[in-house]
């Protein structure tokens, strides 16, 4: 059975003091939770102070992006080695904001995925269609294309370590959530792509998170769907109470066991 995962993507929010307050409140709210893997992905500037607060908690730390090289003359970039050095176990890769604003292509993301795996970071790899692609009936084609480009050359054995996040671009930060049925349909499709690329066993193990306006009110319905294994949460992870409630909402998922 797949253990649910909730990952909070803080994006470009939170100064040091705000970060400390948020983490301390989350810690207090989730200390006894063992039914869900919890990950927080603060900005690079907060990683080192946040990790010092996470000691002895079940919460994992992740970066929001990284360069694929281990070091070099890449002004402004952060490497997988640096993320590991600070205690990160995860890294979000291929977020639609990186694709749209920073021109990250599937082939760049593919290099990042390979690099993250080689440094034993768990990549949380995002795929998802725009509104125009959905409305013109091309949602699955887009996701298939992203999937193939992003995971090209990934070893079957390595695949198990990957987490995939389906994030329809039209649902990110808009308040519009995909219906649980739309999410399930795409998650099922993504799992079938994993199976084609690997095998049935790995496809049944890999976690596929949904992202796009996840909140305490909709997590229960989303997670009750067969192929939805958790959430990548943006806006609602910036407030401790809503993030905690989303994590608590995954308890429903244990009913699927
Ligand atoms: P949102 O963002 O929850 O604010 O829609 C999700 C994401 O971008 O990962």
Coordinates of N, CA and C and ligand atoms in Angstrom, one line a residue:
X1 N 0.8 -1.2 0.0 CA 0.0 0.0 0.0 C 0.9 1.3 0.0
X2 N 0.4 2.2 -0.7 CA 1.2 3.5 -0.8 C 0.9 4.4 0.3
X3 N 1.9 4.9 1.0 CA 1.7 5.8 2.1 C 1.5 7.2 1.6
X4 N 0.4 7.9 2.0 CA 0.2 9.2 1.5 C 1.4 10.1 1.8
X5 N 1.5 11.1 0.9 CA 2.5 12.2 1.1 C 1.9 13.5 0.9
X6 N 2.2 14.4 1.8 CA 1.9 15.8 1.6 C 3.1 16.7 1.6
X7 N 3.4 17.4 0.5 CA 4.6 18.2 0.4 C 4.1 19.7 0.3
X8 N 4.7 20.5 1.1 CA 4.4 22.0 1.1 C 5.4 22.7 0.3
X9 N 5.0 23.4 -0.7 CA 5.9 24.2 -1.6 C 5.7 25.7 -1.2
X10 N 6.6 26.2 -0.4 CA 6.5 27.5 0.1 C 6.7 28.6 -1.0
X11 N 7.2 28.2 -2.1 CA 7.5 29.2 -3.2 C 8.4 30.3 -2.6
X12 N 8.2 31.5 -3.1 CA 9.1 32.6 -2.7 C 8.4 33.4 -1.6
X13 N 8.2 32.7 -0.5 CA 7.5 33.3 0.7 C 8.3 32.9 2.0
X14 N 8.2 33.8 2.9 CA 8.7 33.6 4.3 C 10.1 34.1 4.5
X15 N 10.2 35.1 5.5 CA 11.5 35.5 6.0 C 11.9 34.6 7.1
X16 N 13.0 34.8 7.7 CA 13.5 33.8 8.8 C 12.5 33.7 9.9
X17 N 12.1 34.8 10.5 CA 11.2 34.8 11.6 C 9.9 34.1 11.2
X18 N 9.4 34.4 10.1 CA 8.1 33.8 9.7 C 8.3 32.3 9.5
X19 N 9.4 31.9 8.9 CA 9.7 30.5 8.7 C 9.7 29.8 10.0
X20 N 10.4 30.3 11.0 CA 10.6 29.7 12.3 C 9.2 29.5 12.9
X21 N 8.4 30.5 12.9 CA 7.1 30.5 13.5 C 6.2 29.4 12.8
X22 N 6.3 29.4 11.5 CA 5.5 28.4 10.7 C 5.9 27.0 11.1
X23 N 7.2 26.7 11.1 CA 7.7 25.4 11.3 C 7.4 24.9 12.7
X24 N 7.6 25.8 13.7 CA 7.3 25.4 15.1 C 5.8 25.0 15.3
X25 N 4.9 25.8 14.6 CA 3.5 25.4 14.8 C 3.2 24.1 14.0
X26 N 3.7 24.0 12.9 CA 3.5 22.7 12.1 C 4.0 21.5 13.0
X27 N 5.2 21.7 13.5 CA 5.8 20.6 14.3 C 4.9 20.2 15.4
X28 N 4.4 21.1 16.1 CA 3.5 20.8 17.3 C 2.2 20.1 16.8
X29 N 1.7 20.4 15.6 CA 0.5 19.9 15.1 C 0.6 18.5 14.5
X30 N 1.8 18.1 14.2 CA 2.0 16.8 13.4 C 2.8 15.8 14.1
X31 N 3.3 16.1 15.4 CA 4.3 15.3 16.0 C 3.9 13.8 16.1
X32 N 2.6 13.5 16.2 CA 2.2 12.1 16.4 C 1.7 11.5 15.1
X33 N 1.8 12.1 14.0 CA 1.3 11.6 12.8 C 2.3 10.6 12.1
X34 N 1.8 9.4 11.9 CA 2.7 8.5 11.2 C 2.1 7.9 10.0
X35 N 0.9 8.3 9.6 CA 0.2 7.7 8.5 C 0.4 8.5 7.2
X36 N 1.2 9.5 7.3 CA 1.5 10.4 6.1 C 2.9 10.9 6.1
X37 N 3.6 10.8 5.0 CA 4.9 11.4 4.9 C 4.8 12.9 4.7
X38 N 5.4 13.7 5.5 CA 5.3 15.1 5.4 C 6.6 15.7 4.9
X39 N 6.5 16.6 3.9 CA 7.7 17.3 3.4 C 7.5 18.8 3.4
X40 N 8.5 19.6 3.7 CA 8.3 21.0 3.5 C 9.5 21.5 2.7
X41 N 9.2 22.4 1.7 CA 10.2 22.9 0.8 C 10.2 24.4 0.8
X42 N 11.0 24.9 1.8 CA 11.1 26.3 1.9 C 12.1 26.9 0.9
X43 N 12.2 28.2 0.7 CA 13.2 28.8 -0.2 C 14.6 28.4 0.3
X44 N 15.5 28.5 -0.6 CA 16.9 28.1 -0.2 C 17.4 28.8 1.0
X45 N 17.0 30.1 1.1 CA 17.5 30.9 2.2 C 17.1 30.4 3.6
X46 N 16.1 29.6 3.6 CA 15.6 29.1 4.9 C 15.9 27.7 5.2
X47 N 16.6 27.0 4.3 CA 16.8 25.6 4.5 C 17.6 25.3 5.7
X48 N 18.6 26.1 5.9 CA 19.5 25.7 7.0 C 18.8 25.9 8.4
X49 N 18.1 27.0 8.5 CA 17.4 27.3 9.8 C 16.3 26.3 10.0
X50 N 15.6 25.9 8.9 CA 14.4 25.0 9.1 C 14.9 23.6 9.5
X51 N 16.0 23.1 8.9 CA 16.5 21.8 9.2 C 16.8 21.7 10.7
X52 N 17.3 22.8 11.2 CA 17.7 22.7 12.7 C 16.5 22.6 13.5
X53 N 15.3 23.0 13.0 CA 14.1 22.8 13.8 C 13.4 21.5 13.6
X54 N 13.8 20.8 12.6 CA 13.1 19.5 12.2 C 13.7 18.3 12.9
X55 N 14.8 18.5 13.6 CA 15.4 17.3 14.3 C 14.4 16.6 15.2
X56 N 14.3 15.3 15.0 CA 13.4 14.5 15.9 C 12.0 14.6 15.5
X57 N 11.7 15.2 14.3 CA 10.3 15.2 13.9 C 10.2 14.3 12.6
X58 N 8.9 14.0 12.3 CA 8.8 13.1 11.1 C 8.8 13.9 9.8
X59 N 9.1 15.2 9.8 CA 9.0 16.1 8.7 C 10.3 16.1 7.9
X60 N 10.2 15.8 6.5 CA 11.4 15.8 5.7 C 11.5 17.2 5.0
X61 N 12.8 17.5 4.6 CA 13.1 18.8 4.0 C 13.3 18.6 2.5
X62 N 12.9 19.6 1.7 CA 13.2 19.5 0.3 C 13.5 20.9 -0.3
X63 N 14.3 20.9 -1.4 CA 14.5 22.1 -2.1 C 13.4 22.3 -3.1
X64 N 13.3 23.5 -3.7 CA 12.2 23.8 -4.7 C 12.7 23.6 -6.1
X65 N 14.1 23.5 -6.2 CA 14.7 23.4 -7.5 C 16.2 23.1 -7.3
X66 N 16.9 22.8 -8.3 CA 18.4 22.7 -8.2 C 19.0 22.7 -9.6
X67 N 20.3 23.0 -9.6 CA 21.0 22.8 -10.9 C 21.4 21.3 -11.0
X68 N 21.7 20.9 -12.2 CA 22.0 19.4 -12.4 C 23.5 19.2 -12.1
X69 N 24.3 20.2 -12.2 CA 25.8 20.0 -12.0 C 26.0 20.0 -10.5
X70 N 27.1 19.3 -10.1 CA 27.4 19.3 -8.6 C 28.1 20.5 -8.1
X71 N 28.8 21.3 -9.0 CA 29.3 22.6 -8.7 C 29.8 23.2 -10.0
X72 N 30.1 24.5 -9.9 CA 30.6 25.2 -11.1 C 30.3 26.6 -11.1
X73 N 30.6 27.2 -12.3 CA 30.4 28.7 -12.5 C 28.9 28.9 -13.0
X74 N 28.0 28.8 -12.1 CA 26.6 29.0 -12.4 C 26.0 29.9 -11.4
X75 N 26.2 31.2 -11.6 CA 25.8 32.2 -10.7 C 24.4 32.1 -10.4
X76 N 24.1 32.1 -9.1 CA 22.7 32.1 -8.6 C 22.1 30.8 -8.4
X77 N 22.8 29.7 -8.8 CA 22.3 28.4 -8.7 C 22.7 27.6 -7.5
X78 N 22.0 26.6 -7.2 CA 22.3 25.7 -6.0 C 22.4 24.3 -6.5
X79 N 23.3 23.5 -6.0 CA 23.6 22.2 -6.6 C 22.9 21.1 -5.7
X80 N 22.8 19.9 -6.2 CA 22.3 18.7 -5.4 C 23.2 18.5 -4.2
X81 N 24.5 18.6 -4.4 CA 25.4 18.4 -3.2 C 25.1 19.4 -2.1
X82 N 24.8 20.6 -2.5 CA 24.5 21.7 -1.5 C 23.2 21.3 -0.8
X83 N 22.2 20.9 -1.5 CA 20.9 20.5 -0.9 C 21.1 19.4 0.1
X84 N 21.9 18.4 -0.3 CA 22.2 17.2 0.6 C 22.9 17.7 1.8
X85 N 23.9 18.5 1.6 CA 24.7 19.1 2.7 C 23.8 19.7 3.8
X86 N 22.7 20.4 3.3 CA 21.9 21.1 4.3 C 20.8 20.1 4.9
X87 N 20.8 18.9 4.5 CA 19.9 17.9 5.1 C 18.6 17.7 4.3
X88 N 18.6 18.1 3.0 CA 17.4 17.9 2.2 C 17.4 16.4 1.8
X89 N 16.2 15.8 1.8 CA 16.0 14.5 1.2 C 15.2 14.5 -0.1
X90 N 14.6 15.7 -0.3 CA 13.7 15.8 -1.5 C 14.1 17.0 -2.3
X91 N 13.6 17.0 -3.6 CA 13.7 18.3 -4.4 C 12.6 18.3 -5.4
X92 N 11.9 19.4 -5.4 CA 10.8 19.6 -6.5 C 11.5 19.9 -7.8
X93 N 11.1 19.2 -8.8 CA 11.7 19.5 -10.1 C 10.6 19.7 -11.2
X94 N 10.9 20.6 -12.1 CA 9.9 20.7 -13.2 C 8.6 21.4 -12.9
X95 N 8.6 22.2 -11.8 CA 7.3 22.9 -11.4 C 6.9 23.8 -12.6
X96 N 5.6 23.9 -12.8 CA 5.2 24.7 -14.0 C 5.7 26.1 -13.9
X97 N 5.9 26.7 -12.7 CA 6.4 28.0 -12.7 C 7.9 28.1 -13.2
X98 N 8.6 27.0 -12.9 CA 10.0 26.9 -13.5 C 9.9 26.8 -15.0
X99 N 9.0 26.0 -15.4 CA 8.9 25.8 -16.9 C 8.5 27.1 -17.6
X100 N 7.5 27.8 -17.0 CA 7.0 29.0 -17.6 C 7.9 30.2 -17.5
X101 N 8.3 30.5 -16.3 CA 9.1 31.7 -16.1 C 10.6 31.6 -16.3
X102 N 11.1 30.4 -16.2 CA 12.5 30.2 -16.3 C 12.9 29.3 -17.4
X103 N 11.9 29.1 -18.3 CA 12.2 28.3 -19.6 C 12.8 27.0 -19.4
X104 N 12.4 26.3 -18.3 CA 13.0 24.9 -18.2 C 12.2 24.0 -19.1
X105 N 13.0 23.3 -19.9 CA 12.5 22.3 -20.8 C 12.5 20.9 -20.2
X106 N 11.8 20.0 -20.9 CA 11.8 18.6 -20.4 C 13.2 18.1 -20.4
X107 N 14.1 18.5 -21.4 CA 15.4 17.9 -21.4 C 16.2 18.5 -20.2
X108 N 16.0 19.7 -19.8 CA 16.8 20.2 -18.7 C 16.3 19.5 -17.4
X109 N 14.9 19.3 -17.3 CA 14.4 18.7 -16.1 C 14.9 17.2 -16.1
X110 N 15.0 16.6 -17.2 CA 15.5 15.2 -17.3 C 16.9 15.2 -16.7
X111 N 17.7 16.1 -17.0 CA 19.1 16.1 -16.4 C 19.0 16.3 -14.9
X112 N 18.1 17.2 -14.5 CA 18.0 17.4 -13.1 C 17.5 16.1 -12.3
X113 N 16.6 15.4 -13.0 CA 16.0 14.2 -12.3 C 17.2 13.2 -12.2
X114 N 17.9 13.0 -13.3 CA 19.1 12.1 -13.3 C 20.1 12.5 -12.2
X115 N 20.3 13.8 -12.1 CA 21.3 14.2 -11.1 C 20.8 14.0 -9.7
X116 N 19.5 14.4 -9.4 CA 19.0 14.2 -8.1 C 19.1 12.8 -7.7
X117 N 18.7 11.9 -8.6 CA 18.7 10.4 -8.2 C 20.2 10.0 -7.9
X118 N 21.1 10.5 -8.7 CA 22.5 10.1 -8.4 C 23.0 10.6 -7.1
X119 N 22.4 11.7 -6.6 CA 22.8 12.1 -5.3 C 21.9 11.7 -4.2
X120 N 21.1 10.7 -4.5 CA 20.1 10.2 -3.5 C 19.1 11.2 -2.9
X121 N 18.7 12.1 -3.8 CA 17.6 13.0 -3.4 C 16.4 12.5 -4.1
X122 N 15.3 12.5 -3.4 CA 14.0 12.0 -4.0 C 13.4 13.2 -4.9
X123 N 13.4 13.0 -6.2 CA 12.8 14.1 -7.0 C 11.3 14.1 -6.9
X124 N 10.7 15.2 -6.7 CA 9.2 15.3 -6.8 C 9.0 16.0 -8.1
X125 N 8.6 15.2 -9.2 CA 8.7 15.7 -10.5 C 7.2 16.2 -11.0
X126 N 7.1 17.4 -11.4 CA 5.8 17.9 -11.7 C 5.5 17.9 -13.2
X127 N 4.3 17.4 -13.5 CA 3.8 17.5 -14.9 C 2.4 18.1 -14.9
X128 N 1.9 18.6 -16.0 CA 0.5 19.1 -16.0 C 0.3 20.0 -17.2
X129 N -1.0 20.0 -17.6 CA -1.4 20.7 -18.8 C -1.9 22.1 -18.5
X130 N -1.9 23.0 -19.5 CA -2.5 24.3 -19.4 C -4.0 24.2 -19.6
X131 N -4.7 25.3 -19.4 CA -6.2 25.3 -19.6 C -6.4 25.1 -21.1
X132 N -5.7 25.8 -21.9 CA -5.9 25.7 -23.3 C -5.7 24.2 -23.8
X133 N -4.7 23.6 -23.3 CA -4.4 22.2 -23.6 C -5.5 21.3 -23.2
X134 N -6.1 21.6 -22.0 CA -7.2 20.7 -21.5 C -8.4 21.0 -22.4
X135 N -8.7 22.2 -22.6 CA -9.9 22.5 -23.4 C -9.9 22.1 -24.8
X136 N -8.7 21.9 -25.3 CA -8.6 21.4 -26.7 C -8.4 19.9 -26.7
X137 N -8.6 19.2 -25.6 CA -8.6 17.8 -25.6 C -7.2 17.2 -25.6
X138 N -6.2 18.1 -25.3 CA -4.8 17.6 -25.4 C -4.1 17.4 -24.1
X139 N -4.9 17.3 -23.0 CA -4.3 17.2 -21.6 C -3.4 15.9 -21.5
X140 N -3.9 14.8 -22.0 CA -3.1 13.5 -21.8 C -1.9 13.6 -22.7
X141 N -2.1 14.1 -23.9 CA -0.9 14.2 -24.8 C 0.2 15.0 -24.2
X142 N -0.2 16.1 -23.6 CA 0.8 17.0 -23.0 C 1.5 16.3 -21.9
X143 N 0.8 15.6 -21.0 CA 1.4 15.0 -19.9 C 2.3 13.8 -20.4
X144 N 1.8 13.1 -21.4 CA 2.6 12.0 -21.9 C 4.0 12.5 -22.4
X145 N 3.9 13.6 -23.2 CA 5.1 14.2 -23.7 C 6.0 14.7 -22.6
X146 N 5.5 15.3 -21.6 CA 6.3 15.8 -20.5 C 7.0 14.6 -19.8
X147 N 6.1 13.5 -19.6 CA 6.6 12.3 -18.9 C 7.7 11.7 -19.7
X148 N 7.6 11.6 -21.0 CA 8.6 10.9 -21.8 C 9.9 11.7 -21.8
X149 N 9.8 13.0 -22.0 CA 11.0 13.8 -22.0 C 11.7 13.9 -20.6
X150 N 10.9 14.0 -19.6 CA 11.4 14.2 -18.3 C 12.1 12.9 -17.8
X151 N 11.5 11.8 -18.1 CA 12.0 10.5 -17.6 C 12.9 9.7 -18.5
X152 N 13.3 10.3 -19.6 CA 14.1 9.6 -20.6 C 15.4 9.0 -20.0
X153 N 15.6 7.8 -20.2 CA 16.9 7.2 -19.8 C 16.9 6.9 -18.3
X154 N 15.8 7.0 -17.6 CA 15.9 6.7 -16.1 C 15.8 5.2 -16.0
X155 N 16.7 4.7 -15.2 CA 16.8 3.3 -14.9 C 15.5 2.8 -14.2
X156 N 15.1 1.6 -14.6 CA 13.9 1.0 -14.0 C 13.9 1.0 -12.5
X157 N 15.1 0.6 -12.0 CA 15.2 0.4 -10.6 C 15.2 1.8 -9.8
X158 N 15.7 2.8 -10.5 CA 15.7 4.2 -9.9 C 14.3 4.8 -9.9
X159 N 13.4 4.3 -10.7 CA 12.1 4.8 -10.9 C 11.3 4.8 -9.6
X160 N 11.5 3.7 -8.9 CA 10.8 3.5 -7.6 C 11.0 4.7 -6.6
X161 N 12.1 5.4 -6.8 CA 12.5 6.5 -5.8 C 11.8 7.8 -6.1
X162 N 11.2 7.8 -7.3 CA 10.7 9.1 -7.8 C 9.2 9.3 -7.3
X163 N 8.9 10.5 -7.0 CA 7.5 10.9 -6.7 C 7.1 11.8 -7.9
X164 N 5.9 11.6 -8.4 CA 5.4 12.4 -9.5 C 4.2 13.3 -8.9
X165 N 4.2 14.5 -9.4 CA 3.1 15.4 -9.0 C 2.4 15.8 -10.2
X166 N 1.1 15.5 -10.3 CA 0.2 16.0 -11.4 C -0.3 17.3 -10.9
X167 N 0.1 18.4 -11.6 CA -0.4 19.7 -11.3 C -0.9 20.4 -12.6
X168 N -2.2 20.4 -12.7 CA -2.8 21.1 -13.9 C -2.5 22.6 -13.7
X169 N -1.9 23.2 -14.7 CA -1.4 24.6 -14.6 C -2.6 25.5 -14.2
X170 N -3.8 25.2 -14.8 CA -5.0 26.0 -14.6 C -5.5 25.9 -13.2
X171 N -5.0 25.0 -12.4 CA -5.5 24.9 -11.0 C -4.5 25.4 -10.0
X172 N -3.3 25.9 -10.4 CA -2.3 26.3 -9.5 C -2.5 27.8 -9.1
X173 N -2.8 28.0 -7.8 CA -2.9 29.4 -7.3 C -4.2 30.1 -7.8
X174 N -5.1 29.3 -8.4 CA -6.3 29.9 -9.0 C -7.5 29.7 -8.1
X175 N -7.4 28.8 -7.2 CA -8.6 28.4 -6.4 C -9.5 27.4 -7.1
X176 N -9.1 27.1 -8.4 CA -9.9 26.1 -9.2 C -9.2 24.8 -9.0
X177 N -9.8 23.8 -8.4 CA -9.2 22.5 -8.2 C -9.7 21.6 -9.3
X178 N -8.9 20.7 -9.8 CA -9.4 19.6 -10.7 C -10.5 18.8 -9.9
X179 N -11.5 18.3 -10.5 CA -12.4 17.5 -9.7 C -11.7 16.2 -9.3
X180 N -12.2 15.6 -8.3 CA -11.5 14.3 -7.9 C -11.5 13.3 -9.1
X181 N -12.6 13.4 -10.0 CA -12.6 12.5 -11.1 C -11.6 12.9 -12.2
X182 N -11.4 14.2 -12.4 CA -10.4 14.6 -13.4 C -9.0 14.2 -12.9
X183 N -8.8 14.4 -11.6 CA -7.5 14.0 -11.0 C -7.3 12.5 -11.1
X184 N -8.3 11.7 -10.8 CA -8.1 10.3 -10.8 C -7.8 9.8 -12.2
X185 N -8.5 10.4 -13.2 CA -8.3 10.0 -14.6 C -6.9 10.2 -15.0
X186 N -6.4 11.4 -14.7 CA -5.0 11.7 -15.1 C -4.0 10.9 -14.3
X187 N -4.2 10.7 -13.0 CA -3.3 9.9 -12.2 C -3.3 8.5 -12.7
X188 N -4.4 7.9 -13.0 CA -4.5 6.6 -13.6 C -3.6 6.5 -14.9
X189 N -3.8 7.5 -15.7 CA -3.1 7.6 -17.0 C -1.6 7.6 -16.7
X190 N -1.2 8.5 -15.7 CA 0.3 8.6 -15.4 C 0.8 7.2 -14.9
X191 N 0.0 6.6 -14.0 CA 0.5 5.3 -13.5 C 0.6 4.3 -14.7
X192 N -0.3 4.4 -15.7 CA -0.1 3.5 -16.8 C 1.2 3.8 -17.6
X193 N 1.5 5.1 -17.7 CA 2.8 5.4 -18.3 C 4.0 4.8 -17.6
X194 N 3.9 4.9 -16.2 CA 5.0 4.3 -15.4 C 5.1 2.8 -15.7
X195 N 3.9 2.2 -15.7 CA 3.9 0.7 -16.0 C 4.6 0.4 -17.3
X196 N 4.2 1.2 -18.3 CA 4.8 0.9 -19.7 C 6.3 1.1 -19.6
X197 N 6.8 2.0 -18.8 CA 8.2 2.3 -18.8 C 8.9 1.3 -17.9
X198 N 8.2 0.8 -16.9 CA 8.9 0.0 -15.9 C 8.2 -1.4 -15.8
X199 N 7.5 -1.6 -14.8 CA 6.7 -2.8 -14.7 C 5.5 -2.6 -13.7
X200 N 4.7 -3.6 -13.6 CA 3.5 -3.5 -12.8 C 3.8 -3.2 -11.3
X201 N 4.9 -3.8 -10.8 CA 5.2 -3.7 -9.4 C 5.6 -2.3 -9.1
X202 N 6.5 -1.7 -9.9 CA 6.9 -0.3 -9.6 C 5.8 0.6 -9.8
X203 N 5.0 0.4 -10.8 CA 3.8 1.3 -11.1 C 2.9 1.3 -9.9
X204 N 2.8 0.1 -9.2 CA 1.8 0.1 -8.1 C 2.4 0.7 -6.8
X205 N 3.8 0.9 -6.8 CA 4.4 1.5 -5.7 C 4.6 3.0 -5.7
X206 N 4.7 3.5 -7.0 CA 5.1 4.9 -7.1 C 4.0 5.8 -6.6
X207 N 4.4 6.9 -6.0 CA 3.4 7.8 -5.5 C 3.1 9.0 -6.4
X208 N 1.9 9.2 -6.7 CA 1.5 10.3 -7.6 C 0.6 11.3 -6.8
X209 N 1.2 12.5 -6.6 CA 0.5 13.5 -5.8 C -0.3 14.4 -6.7
X210 N -1.3 15.0 -6.2 CA -2.1 16.0 -6.9 C -1.7 17.4 -6.4
X211 N -1.6 18.3 -7.3 CA -1.3 19.7 -6.9 C -2.1 20.7 -7.7
X212 N -2.6 21.7 -7.0 CA -3.4 22.8 -7.6 C -4.6 23.1 -6.7
X213 N -4.4 24.1 -5.9 CA -5.4 24.6 -5.0 C -5.9 23.5 -4.0
X214 N -5.0 22.7 -3.6 CA -5.4 21.7 -2.5 C -5.6 22.5 -1.2
X215 N -6.7 22.2 -0.5 CA -7.0 22.8 0.8 C -7.6 21.8 1.7
X216 N -7.8 22.2 3.0 CA -8.4 21.2 3.9 C -9.8 20.7 3.4
X217 N -10.5 21.6 2.7 CA -11.9 21.2 2.3 C -11.9 20.1 1.1
X218 N -10.8 20.1 0.4 CA -10.9 19.1 -0.8 C -10.0 17.9 -0.7
X219 N -9.1 17.9 0.3 CA -8.1 16.8 0.3 C -8.7 15.5 0.5
X220 N -9.8 15.4 1.3 CA -10.4 14.1 1.6 C -11.0 13.5 0.4
X221 N -11.7 14.3 -0.4 CA -12.2 13.7 -1.7 C -11.2 13.3 -2.7
X222 N -10.1 14.2 -2.7 CA -9.1 13.9 -3.7 C -8.4 12.6 -3.3
X223 N -8.0 12.5 -2.1 CA -7.2 11.3 -1.6 C -8.0 10.0 -1.6
X224 N -9.3 10.2 -1.6 CA -10.2 9.0 -1.6 C -10.1 8.3 -3.0
X225 N -9.6 9.0 -4.0 CA -9.5 8.3 -5.3 C -8.3 7.4 -5.3
X226 N -8.5 6.3 -6.0 CA -7.6 5.2 -6.0 C -6.1 5.6 -6.3
X227 N -5.9 6.4 -7.3 CA -4.5 6.7 -7.8 C -4.0 8.0 -7.2
X228 N -4.7 8.7 -6.4 CA -4.2 9.9 -5.8 C -3.6 9.6 -4.4
X229 N -2.3 9.9 -4.3 CA -1.5 9.4 -3.2 C -1.1 10.6 -2.2
X230 N -1.6 11.7 -2.5 CA -1.3 12.9 -1.6 C -1.3 14.2 -2.4
X231 N -0.7 15.2 -1.8 CA -0.8 16.5 -2.5 C 0.5 17.3 -2.4
X232 N 0.7 18.1 -3.4 CA 1.8 19.1 -3.4 C 1.0 20.4 -3.3
X233 N 1.3 21.0 -2.1 CA 0.4 22.1 -1.7 C 1.2 23.5 -1.7
X234 N 0.6 24.5 -2.4 CA 1.3 25.8 -2.4 C 0.6 26.7 -1.4
X235 N -0.3 27.5 -1.8 CA -0.9 28.6 -1.0 C -1.3 28.1 0.4
X236 N -1.9 26.9 0.5 CA -2.5 26.5 1.8 C -1.4 25.9 2.7
X237 N -0.2 25.8 2.3 CA 0.9 25.3 3.2 C 1.6 26.5 3.9
X238 N 1.2 27.7 3.6 CA 1.8 28.9 4.2 C 1.2 29.2 5.5
X239 N 0.1 28.6 5.8 CA -0.6 28.8 7.1 C -0.5 27.5 7.8
X240 N 0.0 27.5 9.0 CA 0.2 26.2 9.7 C -1.1 25.4 9.8
X241 N -2.2 26.1 10.2 CA -3.4 25.3 10.5 C -3.9 24.6 9.2
X242 N -3.9 25.3 8.1 CA -4.5 24.6 6.9 C -3.5 23.5 6.5
X243 N -2.2 23.7 6.6 CA -1.3 22.6 6.2 C -1.5 21.4 7.1
X244 N -1.7 21.6 8.4 CA -1.9 20.5 9.4 C -3.2 19.8 9.0
X245 N -4.2 20.6 8.7 CA -5.5 20.0 8.4 C -5.5 19.1 7.1
X246 N -4.7 19.6 6.2 CA -4.5 18.8 4.9 C -3.8 17.5 5.3
X247 N -2.8 17.6 6.1 CA -2.1 16.3 6.5 C -3.1 15.4 7.2
X248 N -3.8 16.0 8.1 CA -4.8 15.1 8.9 C -5.8 14.5 7.9
X249 N -6.1 15.3 6.8 CA -7.1 14.8 5.9 C -6.7 13.6 5.2
X250 N -5.5 13.2 5.2 CA -5.0 12.0 4.4 C -5.3 10.8 5.2
X251 N -5.7 10.9 6.5 CA -6.0 9.7 7.3 C -7.1 8.9 6.6
X252 N -8.0 9.6 5.9 CA -9.0 8.9 5.1 C -8.4 7.8 4.2
X253 N -7.2 8.2 3.7 CA -6.6 7.3 2.7 C -6.4 5.9 3.3
X254 N -6.2 5.8 4.5 CA -5.9 4.5 5.1 C -7.1 3.6 5.0
X255 N -8.3 4.1 4.7 CA -9.4 3.3 4.5 C -9.3 2.5 3.2
X256 N -8.4 3.0 2.3 CA -8.2 2.3 1.0 C -7.4 1.0 1.2
X257 N -6.7 0.9 2.3 CA -5.8 -0.3 2.5 C -6.6 -1.6 2.4
Ligands
LIG1 P1 -1.4 26.0 -5.0 O1 0.1 25.7 -5.6 O2 -1.7 25.0 -4.0 O3 -1.2 27.4 -4.5 O4 -2.3 25.9 -6.1 C1 0.5 24.3 -5.9 C2 1.8 24.3 -6.4 O5 2.2 25.2 -7.2 O6 2.6 23.4 -6.2

